[in-house]
Coordinates of C-alpha atoms in Angstrom, one line a residue:
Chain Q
X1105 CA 6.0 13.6 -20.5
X1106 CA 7.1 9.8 -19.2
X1107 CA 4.7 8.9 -16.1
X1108 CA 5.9 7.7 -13.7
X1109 CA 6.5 3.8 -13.1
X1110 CA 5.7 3.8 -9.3
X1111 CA 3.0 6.4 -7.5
X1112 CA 1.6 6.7 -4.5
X1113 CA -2.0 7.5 -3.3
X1114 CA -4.3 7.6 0.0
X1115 CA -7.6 6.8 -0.4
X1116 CA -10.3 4.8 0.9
X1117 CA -11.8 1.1 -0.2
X1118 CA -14.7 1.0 -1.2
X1119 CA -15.1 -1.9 -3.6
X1120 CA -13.3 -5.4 -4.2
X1121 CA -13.9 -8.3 -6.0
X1122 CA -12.2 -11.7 -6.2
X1123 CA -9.9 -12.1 -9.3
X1124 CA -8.0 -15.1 -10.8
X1125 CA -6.6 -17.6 -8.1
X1126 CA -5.2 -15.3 -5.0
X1127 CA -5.6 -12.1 -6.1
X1128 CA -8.4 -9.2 -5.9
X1129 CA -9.4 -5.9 -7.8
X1130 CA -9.4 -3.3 -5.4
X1131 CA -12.2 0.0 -6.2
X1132 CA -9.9 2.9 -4.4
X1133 CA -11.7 6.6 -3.9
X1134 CA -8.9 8.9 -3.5
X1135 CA -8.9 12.9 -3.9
X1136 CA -7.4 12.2 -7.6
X1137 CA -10.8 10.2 -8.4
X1138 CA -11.6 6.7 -8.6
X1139 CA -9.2 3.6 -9.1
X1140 CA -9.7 -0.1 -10.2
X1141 CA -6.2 -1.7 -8.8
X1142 CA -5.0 -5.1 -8.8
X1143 CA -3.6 -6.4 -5.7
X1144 CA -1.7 -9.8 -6.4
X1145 CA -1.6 -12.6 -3.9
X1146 CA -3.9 -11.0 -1.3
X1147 CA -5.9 -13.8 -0.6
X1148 CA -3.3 -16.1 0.9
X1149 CA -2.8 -16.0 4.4
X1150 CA 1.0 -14.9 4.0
X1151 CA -0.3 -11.7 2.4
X1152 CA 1.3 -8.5 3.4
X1153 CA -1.2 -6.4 1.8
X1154 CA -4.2 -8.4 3.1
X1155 CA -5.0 -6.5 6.4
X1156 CA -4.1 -3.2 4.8
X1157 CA -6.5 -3.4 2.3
X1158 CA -9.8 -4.1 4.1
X1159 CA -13.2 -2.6 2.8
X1160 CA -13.7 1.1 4.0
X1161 CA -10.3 0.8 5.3
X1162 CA -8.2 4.5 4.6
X1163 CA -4.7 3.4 3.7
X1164 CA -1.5 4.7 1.6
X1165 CA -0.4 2.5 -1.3
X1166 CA 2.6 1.8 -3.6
X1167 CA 1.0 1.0 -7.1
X1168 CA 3.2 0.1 -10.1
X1169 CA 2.2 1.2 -13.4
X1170 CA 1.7 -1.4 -15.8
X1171 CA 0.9 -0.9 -19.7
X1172 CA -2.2 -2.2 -20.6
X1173 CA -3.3 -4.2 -17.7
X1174 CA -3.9 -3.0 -14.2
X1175 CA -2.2 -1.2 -11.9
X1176 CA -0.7 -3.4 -9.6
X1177 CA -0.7 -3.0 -5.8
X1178 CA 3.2 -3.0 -4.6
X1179 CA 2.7 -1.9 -1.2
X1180 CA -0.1 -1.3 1.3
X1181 CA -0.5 0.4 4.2
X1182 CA -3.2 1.2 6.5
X1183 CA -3.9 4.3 8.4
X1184 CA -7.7 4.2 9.7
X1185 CA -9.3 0.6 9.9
X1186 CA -12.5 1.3 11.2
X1187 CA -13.2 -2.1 12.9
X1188 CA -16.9 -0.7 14.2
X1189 CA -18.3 -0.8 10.8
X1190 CA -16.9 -4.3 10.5
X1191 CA -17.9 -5.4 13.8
X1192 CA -22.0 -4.4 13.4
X1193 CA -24.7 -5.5 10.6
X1194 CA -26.6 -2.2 10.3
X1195 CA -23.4 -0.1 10.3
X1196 CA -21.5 -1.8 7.8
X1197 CA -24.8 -1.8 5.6
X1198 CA -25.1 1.9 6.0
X1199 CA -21.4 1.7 5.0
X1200 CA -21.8 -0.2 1.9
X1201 CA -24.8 2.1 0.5
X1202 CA -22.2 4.8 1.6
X1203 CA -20.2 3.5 -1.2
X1204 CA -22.7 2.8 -3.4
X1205 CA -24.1 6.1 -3.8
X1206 CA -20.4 7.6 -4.1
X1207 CA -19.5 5.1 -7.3
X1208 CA -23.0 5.1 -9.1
X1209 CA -23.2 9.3 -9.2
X1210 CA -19.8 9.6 -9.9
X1211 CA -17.2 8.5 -12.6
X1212 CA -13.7 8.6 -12.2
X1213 CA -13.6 12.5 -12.2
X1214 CA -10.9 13.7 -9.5
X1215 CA -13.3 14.9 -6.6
X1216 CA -11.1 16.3 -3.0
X1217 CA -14.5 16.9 -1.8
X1218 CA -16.0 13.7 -2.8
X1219 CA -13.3 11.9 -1.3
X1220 CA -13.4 14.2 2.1
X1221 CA -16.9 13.5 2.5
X1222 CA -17.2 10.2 1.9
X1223 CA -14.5 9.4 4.5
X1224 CA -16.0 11.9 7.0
X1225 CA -18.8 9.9 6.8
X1226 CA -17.2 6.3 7.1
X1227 CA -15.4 7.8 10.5
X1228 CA -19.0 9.1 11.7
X1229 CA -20.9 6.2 11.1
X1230 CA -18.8 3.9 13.1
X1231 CA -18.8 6.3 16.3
X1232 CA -21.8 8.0 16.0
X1233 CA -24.6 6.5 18.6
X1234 CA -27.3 6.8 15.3
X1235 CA -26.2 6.0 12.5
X1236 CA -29.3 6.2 10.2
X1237 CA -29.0 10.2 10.8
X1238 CA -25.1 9.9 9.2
X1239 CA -26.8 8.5 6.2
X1240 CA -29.3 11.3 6.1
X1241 CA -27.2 13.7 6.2
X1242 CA -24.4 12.0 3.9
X1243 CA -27.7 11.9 1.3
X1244 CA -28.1 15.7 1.2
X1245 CA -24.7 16.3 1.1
X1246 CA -23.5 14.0 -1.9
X1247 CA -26.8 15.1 -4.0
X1248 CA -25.6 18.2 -3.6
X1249 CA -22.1 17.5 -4.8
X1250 CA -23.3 15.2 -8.0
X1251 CA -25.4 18.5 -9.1
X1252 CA -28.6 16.7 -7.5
X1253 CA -29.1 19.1 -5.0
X1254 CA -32.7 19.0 -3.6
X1255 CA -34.6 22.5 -2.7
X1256 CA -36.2 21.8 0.4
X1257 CA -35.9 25.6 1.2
X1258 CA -38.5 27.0 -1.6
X1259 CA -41.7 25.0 -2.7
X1260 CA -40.7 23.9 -6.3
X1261 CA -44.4 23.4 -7.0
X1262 CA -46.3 25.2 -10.1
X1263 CA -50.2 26.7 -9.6
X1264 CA -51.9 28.1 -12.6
X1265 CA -48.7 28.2 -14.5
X1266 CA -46.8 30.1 -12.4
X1267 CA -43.5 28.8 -9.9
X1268 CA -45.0 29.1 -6.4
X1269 CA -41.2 29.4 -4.7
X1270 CA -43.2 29.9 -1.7
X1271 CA -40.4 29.8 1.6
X1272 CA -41.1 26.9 3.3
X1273 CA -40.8 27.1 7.0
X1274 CA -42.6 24.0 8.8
X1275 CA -43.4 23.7 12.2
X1276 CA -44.3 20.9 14.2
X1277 CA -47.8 22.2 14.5
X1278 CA -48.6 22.4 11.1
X1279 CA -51.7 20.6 10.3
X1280 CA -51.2 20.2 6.2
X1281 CA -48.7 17.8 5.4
X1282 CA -45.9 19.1 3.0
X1283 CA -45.0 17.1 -0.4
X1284 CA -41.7 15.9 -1.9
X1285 CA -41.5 15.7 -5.5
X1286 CA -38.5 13.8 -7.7
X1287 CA -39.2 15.1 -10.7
X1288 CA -39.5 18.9 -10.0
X1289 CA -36.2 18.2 -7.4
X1290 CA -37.6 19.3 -4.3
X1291 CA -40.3 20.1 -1.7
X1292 CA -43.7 21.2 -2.0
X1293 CA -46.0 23.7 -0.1
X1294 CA -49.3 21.9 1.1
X1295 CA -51.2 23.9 -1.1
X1296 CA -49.1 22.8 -4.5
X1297 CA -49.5 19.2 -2.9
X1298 CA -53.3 19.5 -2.8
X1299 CA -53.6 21.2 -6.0
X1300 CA -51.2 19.1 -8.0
X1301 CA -52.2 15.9 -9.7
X1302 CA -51.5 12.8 -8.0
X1303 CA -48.2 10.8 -9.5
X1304 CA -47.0 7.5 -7.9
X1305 CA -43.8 9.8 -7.5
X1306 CA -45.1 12.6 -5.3
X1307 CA -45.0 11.4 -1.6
X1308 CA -46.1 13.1 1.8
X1309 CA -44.1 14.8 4.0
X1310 CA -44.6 15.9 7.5
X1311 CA -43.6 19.0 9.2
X1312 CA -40.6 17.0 10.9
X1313 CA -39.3 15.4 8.1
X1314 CA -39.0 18.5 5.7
X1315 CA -37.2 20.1 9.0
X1316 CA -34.8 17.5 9.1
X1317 CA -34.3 17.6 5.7
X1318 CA -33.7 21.2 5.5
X1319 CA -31.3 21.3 8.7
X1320 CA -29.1 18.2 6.9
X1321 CA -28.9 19.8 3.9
X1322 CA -27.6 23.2 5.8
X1323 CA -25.9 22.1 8.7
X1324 CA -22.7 20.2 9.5
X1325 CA -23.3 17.4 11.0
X1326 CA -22.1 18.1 14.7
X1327 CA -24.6 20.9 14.9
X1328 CA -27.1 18.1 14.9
X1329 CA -25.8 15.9 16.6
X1330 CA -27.5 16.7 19.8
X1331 CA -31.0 16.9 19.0
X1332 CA -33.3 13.9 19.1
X1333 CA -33.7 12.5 15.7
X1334 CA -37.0 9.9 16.4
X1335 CA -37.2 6.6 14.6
X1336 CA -39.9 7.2 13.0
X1337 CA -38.7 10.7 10.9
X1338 CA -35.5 8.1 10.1
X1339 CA -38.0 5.6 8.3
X1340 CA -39.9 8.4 6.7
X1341 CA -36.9 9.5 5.7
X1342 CA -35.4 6.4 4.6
X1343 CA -38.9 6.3 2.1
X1344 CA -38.6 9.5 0.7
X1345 CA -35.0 9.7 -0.3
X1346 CA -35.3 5.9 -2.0
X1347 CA -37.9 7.4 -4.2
X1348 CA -35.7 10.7 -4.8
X1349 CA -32.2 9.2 -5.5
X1350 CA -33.5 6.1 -7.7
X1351 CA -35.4 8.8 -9.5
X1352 CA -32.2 10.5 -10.1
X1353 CA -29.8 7.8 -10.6
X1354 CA -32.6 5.6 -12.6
X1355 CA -30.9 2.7 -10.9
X1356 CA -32.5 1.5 -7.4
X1357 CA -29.6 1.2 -5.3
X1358 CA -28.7 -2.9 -4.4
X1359 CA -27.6 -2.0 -0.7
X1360 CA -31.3 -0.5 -0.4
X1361 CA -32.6 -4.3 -0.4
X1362 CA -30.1 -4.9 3.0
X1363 CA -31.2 -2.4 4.5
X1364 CA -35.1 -2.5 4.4
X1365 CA -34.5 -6.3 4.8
X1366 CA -32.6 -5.7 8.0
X1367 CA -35.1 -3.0 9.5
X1368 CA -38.0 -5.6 8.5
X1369 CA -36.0 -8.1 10.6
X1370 CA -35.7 -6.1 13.4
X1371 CA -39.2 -5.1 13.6
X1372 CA -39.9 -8.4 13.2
X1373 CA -37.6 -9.4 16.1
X1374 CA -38.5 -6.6 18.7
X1375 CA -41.6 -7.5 20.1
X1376 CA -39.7 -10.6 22.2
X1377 CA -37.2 -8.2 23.4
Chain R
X1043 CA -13.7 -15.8 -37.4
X1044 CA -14.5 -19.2 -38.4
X1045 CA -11.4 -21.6 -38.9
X1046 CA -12.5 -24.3 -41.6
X1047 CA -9.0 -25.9 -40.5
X1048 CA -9.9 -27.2 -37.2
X1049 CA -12.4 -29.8 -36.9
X1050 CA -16.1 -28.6 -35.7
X1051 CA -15.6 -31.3 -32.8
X1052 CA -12.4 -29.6 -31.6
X1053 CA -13.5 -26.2 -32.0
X1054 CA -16.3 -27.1 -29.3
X1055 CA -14.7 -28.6 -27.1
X1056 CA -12.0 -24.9 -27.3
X1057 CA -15.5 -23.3 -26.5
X1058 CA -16.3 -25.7 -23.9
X1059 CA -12.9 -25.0 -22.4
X1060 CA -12.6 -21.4 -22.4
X1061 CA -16.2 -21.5 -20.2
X1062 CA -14.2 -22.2 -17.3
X1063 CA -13.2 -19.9 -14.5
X1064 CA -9.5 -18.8 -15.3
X1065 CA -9.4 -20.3 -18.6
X1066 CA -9.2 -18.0 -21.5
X1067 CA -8.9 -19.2 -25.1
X1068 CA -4.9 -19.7 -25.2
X1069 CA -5.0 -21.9 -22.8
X1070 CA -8.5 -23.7 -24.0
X1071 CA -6.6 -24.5 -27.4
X1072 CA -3.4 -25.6 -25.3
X1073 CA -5.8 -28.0 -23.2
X1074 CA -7.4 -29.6 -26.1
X1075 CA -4.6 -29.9 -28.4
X1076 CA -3.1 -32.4 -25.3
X1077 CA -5.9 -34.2 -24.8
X1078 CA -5.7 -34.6 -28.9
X1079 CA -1.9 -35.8 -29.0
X1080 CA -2.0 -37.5 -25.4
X1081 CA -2.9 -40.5 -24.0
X1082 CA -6.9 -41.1 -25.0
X1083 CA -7.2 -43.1 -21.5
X1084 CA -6.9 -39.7 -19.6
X1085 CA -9.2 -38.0 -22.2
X1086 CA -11.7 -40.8 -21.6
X1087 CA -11.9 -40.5 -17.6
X1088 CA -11.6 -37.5 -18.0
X1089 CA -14.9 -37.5 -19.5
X1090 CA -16.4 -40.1 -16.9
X1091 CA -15.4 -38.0 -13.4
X1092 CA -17.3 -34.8 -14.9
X1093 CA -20.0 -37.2 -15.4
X1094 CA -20.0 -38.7 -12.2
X1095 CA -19.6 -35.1 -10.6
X1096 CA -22.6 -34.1 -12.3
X1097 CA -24.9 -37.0 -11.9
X1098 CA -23.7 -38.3 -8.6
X1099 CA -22.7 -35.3 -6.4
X1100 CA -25.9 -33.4 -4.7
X1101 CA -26.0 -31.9 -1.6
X1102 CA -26.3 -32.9 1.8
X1103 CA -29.9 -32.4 3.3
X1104 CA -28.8 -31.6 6.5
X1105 CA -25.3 -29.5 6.3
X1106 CA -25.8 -28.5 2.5
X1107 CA -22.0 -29.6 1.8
X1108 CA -21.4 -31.6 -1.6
X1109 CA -21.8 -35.1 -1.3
X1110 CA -22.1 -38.7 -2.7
X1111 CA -24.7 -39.8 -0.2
X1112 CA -27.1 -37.9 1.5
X1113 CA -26.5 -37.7 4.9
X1114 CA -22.9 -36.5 4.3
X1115 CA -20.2 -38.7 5.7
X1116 CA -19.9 -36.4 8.2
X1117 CA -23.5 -36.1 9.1
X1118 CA -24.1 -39.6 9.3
X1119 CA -20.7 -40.1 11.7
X1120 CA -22.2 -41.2 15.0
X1121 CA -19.1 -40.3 16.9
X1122 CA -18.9 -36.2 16.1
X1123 CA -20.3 -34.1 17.9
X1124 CA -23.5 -32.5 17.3
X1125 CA -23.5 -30.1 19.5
X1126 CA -21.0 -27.7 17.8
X1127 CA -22.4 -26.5 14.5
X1128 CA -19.4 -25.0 12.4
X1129 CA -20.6 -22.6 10.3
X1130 CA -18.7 -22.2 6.8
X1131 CA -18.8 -20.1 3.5
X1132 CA -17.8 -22.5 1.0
X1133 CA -17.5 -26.7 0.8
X1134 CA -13.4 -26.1 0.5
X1135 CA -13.2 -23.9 3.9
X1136 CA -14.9 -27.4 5.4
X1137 CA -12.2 -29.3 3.7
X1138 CA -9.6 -27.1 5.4
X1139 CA -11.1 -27.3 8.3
X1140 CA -11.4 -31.1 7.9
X1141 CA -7.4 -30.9 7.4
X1142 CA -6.7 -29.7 10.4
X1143 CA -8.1 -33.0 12.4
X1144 CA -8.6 -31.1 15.5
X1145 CA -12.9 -30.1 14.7
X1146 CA -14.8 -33.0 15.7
X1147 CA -18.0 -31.6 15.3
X1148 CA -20.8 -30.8 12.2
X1149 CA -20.8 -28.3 9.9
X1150 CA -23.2 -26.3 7.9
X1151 CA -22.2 -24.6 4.4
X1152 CA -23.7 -21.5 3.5
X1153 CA -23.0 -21.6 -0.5
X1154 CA -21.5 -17.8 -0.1
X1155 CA -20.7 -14.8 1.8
X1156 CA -23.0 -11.6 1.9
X1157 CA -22.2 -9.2 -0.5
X1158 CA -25.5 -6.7 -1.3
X1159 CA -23.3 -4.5 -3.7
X1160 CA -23.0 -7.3 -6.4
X1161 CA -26.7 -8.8 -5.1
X1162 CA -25.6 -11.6 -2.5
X1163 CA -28.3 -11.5 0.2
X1164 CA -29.4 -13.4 2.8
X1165 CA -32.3 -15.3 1.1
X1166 CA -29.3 -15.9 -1.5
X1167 CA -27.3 -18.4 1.0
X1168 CA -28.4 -21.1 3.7
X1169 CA -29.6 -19.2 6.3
X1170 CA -32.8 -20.1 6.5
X1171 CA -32.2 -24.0 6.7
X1172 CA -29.3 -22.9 9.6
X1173 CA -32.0 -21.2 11.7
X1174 CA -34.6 -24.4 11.2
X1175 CA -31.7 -27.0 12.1
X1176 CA -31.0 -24.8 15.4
X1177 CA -35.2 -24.6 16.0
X1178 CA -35.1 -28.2 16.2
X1179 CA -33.0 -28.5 19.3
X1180 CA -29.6 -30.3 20.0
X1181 CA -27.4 -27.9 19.3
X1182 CA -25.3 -25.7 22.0
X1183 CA -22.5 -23.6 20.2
X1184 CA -22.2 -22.4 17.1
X1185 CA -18.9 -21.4 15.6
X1186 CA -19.4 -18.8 13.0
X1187 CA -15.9 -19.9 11.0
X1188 CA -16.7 -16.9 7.6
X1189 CA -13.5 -15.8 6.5
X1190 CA -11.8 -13.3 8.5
X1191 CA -12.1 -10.5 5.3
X1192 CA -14.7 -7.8 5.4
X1193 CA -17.1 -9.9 3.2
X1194 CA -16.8 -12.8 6.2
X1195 CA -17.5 -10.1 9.0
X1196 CA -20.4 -8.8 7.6
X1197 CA -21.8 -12.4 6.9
X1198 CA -21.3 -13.2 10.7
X1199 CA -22.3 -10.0 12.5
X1200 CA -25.7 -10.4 10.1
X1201 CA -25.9 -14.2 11.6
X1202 CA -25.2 -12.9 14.8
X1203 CA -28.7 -10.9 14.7
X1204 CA -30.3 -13.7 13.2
X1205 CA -29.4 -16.4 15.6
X1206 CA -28.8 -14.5 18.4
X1207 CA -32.6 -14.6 19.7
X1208 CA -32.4 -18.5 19.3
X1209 CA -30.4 -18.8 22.4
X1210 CA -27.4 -20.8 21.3
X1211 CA -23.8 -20.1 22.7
X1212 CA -22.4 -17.8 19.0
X1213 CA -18.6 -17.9 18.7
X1214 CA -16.3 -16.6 16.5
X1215 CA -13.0 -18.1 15.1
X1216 CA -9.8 -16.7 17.3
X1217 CA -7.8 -14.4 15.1
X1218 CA -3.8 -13.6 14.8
X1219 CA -0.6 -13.9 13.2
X1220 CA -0.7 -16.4 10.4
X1221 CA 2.5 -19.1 10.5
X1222 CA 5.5 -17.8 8.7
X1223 CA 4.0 -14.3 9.1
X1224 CA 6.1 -11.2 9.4
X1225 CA 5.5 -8.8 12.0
X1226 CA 6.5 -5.8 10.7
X1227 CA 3.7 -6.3 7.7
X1228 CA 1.0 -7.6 9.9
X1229 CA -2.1 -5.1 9.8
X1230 CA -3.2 -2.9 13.1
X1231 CA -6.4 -5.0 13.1
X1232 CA -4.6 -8.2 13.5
X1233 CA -1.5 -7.4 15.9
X1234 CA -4.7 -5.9 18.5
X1235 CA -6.2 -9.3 18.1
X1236 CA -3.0 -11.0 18.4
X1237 CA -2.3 -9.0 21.5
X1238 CA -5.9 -9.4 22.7
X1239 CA -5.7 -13.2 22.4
X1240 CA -2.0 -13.9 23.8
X1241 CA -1.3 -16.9 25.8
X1242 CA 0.7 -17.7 28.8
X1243 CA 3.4 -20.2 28.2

């Protein structure tokens, strides 16, 4: 069957790069997967695709089908801009590892959920008051989706050659502290922690974090909204799932670098305020 | 493949050629085969600019933009103002800038905009050398003039937390319909600016 010359798609940006003299590659997620577009001319200031086209920008688009080559960008139109994520340096970091993680675990597969989530996300992290718990959340959920899902639930921990699977409940009480582990893809009781041989990859994990964990990974994100979600569960946080995902993805992720770099310069920065 | 047909001196200079951004090897060939028939005057200072671009140009230890001399022109221009520190990507955006003869003050080129997904970060552009030129005193506003794309955003709101404790006045170019723009086309974004940023007449 003849495809068709001219198509149109919705999806969000969430890559570009500079190409030739005026124009620029565009990386579009849409529910039909991943797309590397060309969009001709966008650079000049006449541009009538320029604004429409912005990164984590949700907009409709008129490609043209071109043999061999790219797809070429006819018409552009844009539906959500999201100017917050634009406007703010941690935000539109958060963003950008947003889009990171979505193009490193997946290939150009068509995803509906992928593509729902992703842009679920984009619209919570420029309202929501914190936006390190979107990106917590947005973690658990896109593991699960790339086949990555981590048990948080069971202990995945072994003791004399048997699975321990022990439930895990922790409370805030708890005096032990709980263990994550990469390689077995999950949590671990205090007792597998203790008894297990120490790896660089096995990290701590307090009572709070692996409750937070569990609760991202089973909850929708406005059921959480409401409770307090303390700084420093976000950095422990922010340790533990570095480790897991560049376990995973054997790549570290580059937006990683921003991000620590930016918490390290607000650290450094809040004592005069 | 190796031609045996085309001169080894030829063939490098192809190679040479086809290094260049936007250049691919059609058009490599195309560009030496001129330079082969033409005139060998152009050929020859042709030859002597790249060598004066290479062994003259540096840049300047004060703004960072490319110069002959160091200070820049610019720098060393007694009657701009160095109170308004215009703070650019790229050497060209100062040139456009420059075009427009209406900026009278002094400048400061980053070298590049942040971009952590193809590993552009801060200690990658001027930033530091921007924050030791505002420690020293002197200066009162600084424009942040990165290019109104998501790329240039991110670069100034990441400035913004960086200079912002230093206590200078931070601005932001104005934003809005570009001349011989078209209305319908213009971009939610933009008309809101636009709209924001009317003037009475």
């Amino acid at each position: 069957m003849a495809q068709q010359k001219l198509y149109q798609v919705e999806g969000v940006v969430l890559g570009r790069r500079n190409y030739g003299e005026a124009d620029r590659v565009i990386i579009l997620l849409t529910a039909g997967g991943r797309l590397a577009l060309l969009a001709k001319g966008i650079r000049k200031p006449h541009s009538r695709k320029a604004g429409h086209l912005e990164l984590f920008s949700r907009s409709k688009v008129l490609i043209s089908r071109v043999t061999n080559f790219w797809d070429i960008i006819s018409q552009a139109e844009v539906l959500t801009t999201r100017p917050g994520i634009q406007a703010d340096f941690q935000r539109g970091t958060y963003a950008r590892y947003v889009g990171e993680l979505a193009l490193r675990f997946f290939e150009q597969e068509a995803n509906e959920t992928l593509y729902t989530l992703v842009d679920s996300t984009l619209t919570l992290l420029e309202n929501a008051e914190k936006p390190e718990r979107v990106v917590c959340w947005y973690e658990q959920h896109l593991l699960a989706l790339a086949g990555f899902r981590p048990e948080w639930r069971h202990c995945v921990g072994f003791r004399e050659g048997q699975p321990c699977q022990e439930e895990l409940h922790p409370r805030p009480g708890d005096q032990r502290p709980y263990g994550s582990a990469p390689e077995q893809g999950g949590a671990l009781c205090p007792d597998c922690l203790a008894a297990g041989q120490p790896s660089g990859l096995v990290s701590r994990l307090s009572p709070s974090a692996l409750s937070w964990l569990q609760a991202f990974q089973e909850r929708e994100y406005s059921q959480l909204a409401e409770f307090d979600f303390p700084s420093k569960t976000a950095t422990e946080l922010r340790r533990v799932m570095k480790r897991y995902i560049s376990y995973h993805l054997e790549w570290q992720p580059r937006t990683l670098r921003a991000l620590n770099m930016h918490c390290f310069s607000i650290l450094r920065s809040s004592p005069g305020e | 493949m190796k031609n045996v047909a085309i001169p080894p001196a030829v063939t490098r200079l192809i190679e040479t050629f086809s290094e260049l951004p936007g250049i691919g090897p059609k058009t490599a060939s195309r560009l030496t085969f001129y330079h082969l028939r033409g005139k060998s005057e152009l050929a020859l200072s042709l030859a002597k600019e790249l060598q004066n671009l290479v062994e003259k140009t540096r840049f300047c230890s004060i703004c960072y933009n490319v110069t002959e001399e160091d200070p820049c022109p610019i720098c060393s221009d007694e009657s701009r103002d160095k109170k308004v520190l215009c703070v650019v990507a790229e050497p060209l955006d100062l040139l456009a800038l420059e075009r427009t003869e209406q900026y009278t003050g002094s400048y400061h080129v980053l070298h590049g905009a942040l971009a952590p997904l193809e590993g552009i970060f801060a200690e990658d552009l001027r930033i530091k050398e921007l924050e030791a030129r505002l420690r020293k005193g002197g200066v009162e506003e600084v424009i942040l003039a990165t290019n109104p794309t998501s790329e240039g955003d991110y670069t100034a709101a990441y400035l913004l937390t960086r200079l912002k404790p230093l206590g200078v006045r931070i601005t932001r170019l104005g934003r809005g319909l570009p001349m011989g723009g078209d209305l319908e086309y213009a971009d939610a974004v933009t008309l809101t600016r636009a709209l924001e940023a009317r003037q009475e007449l």
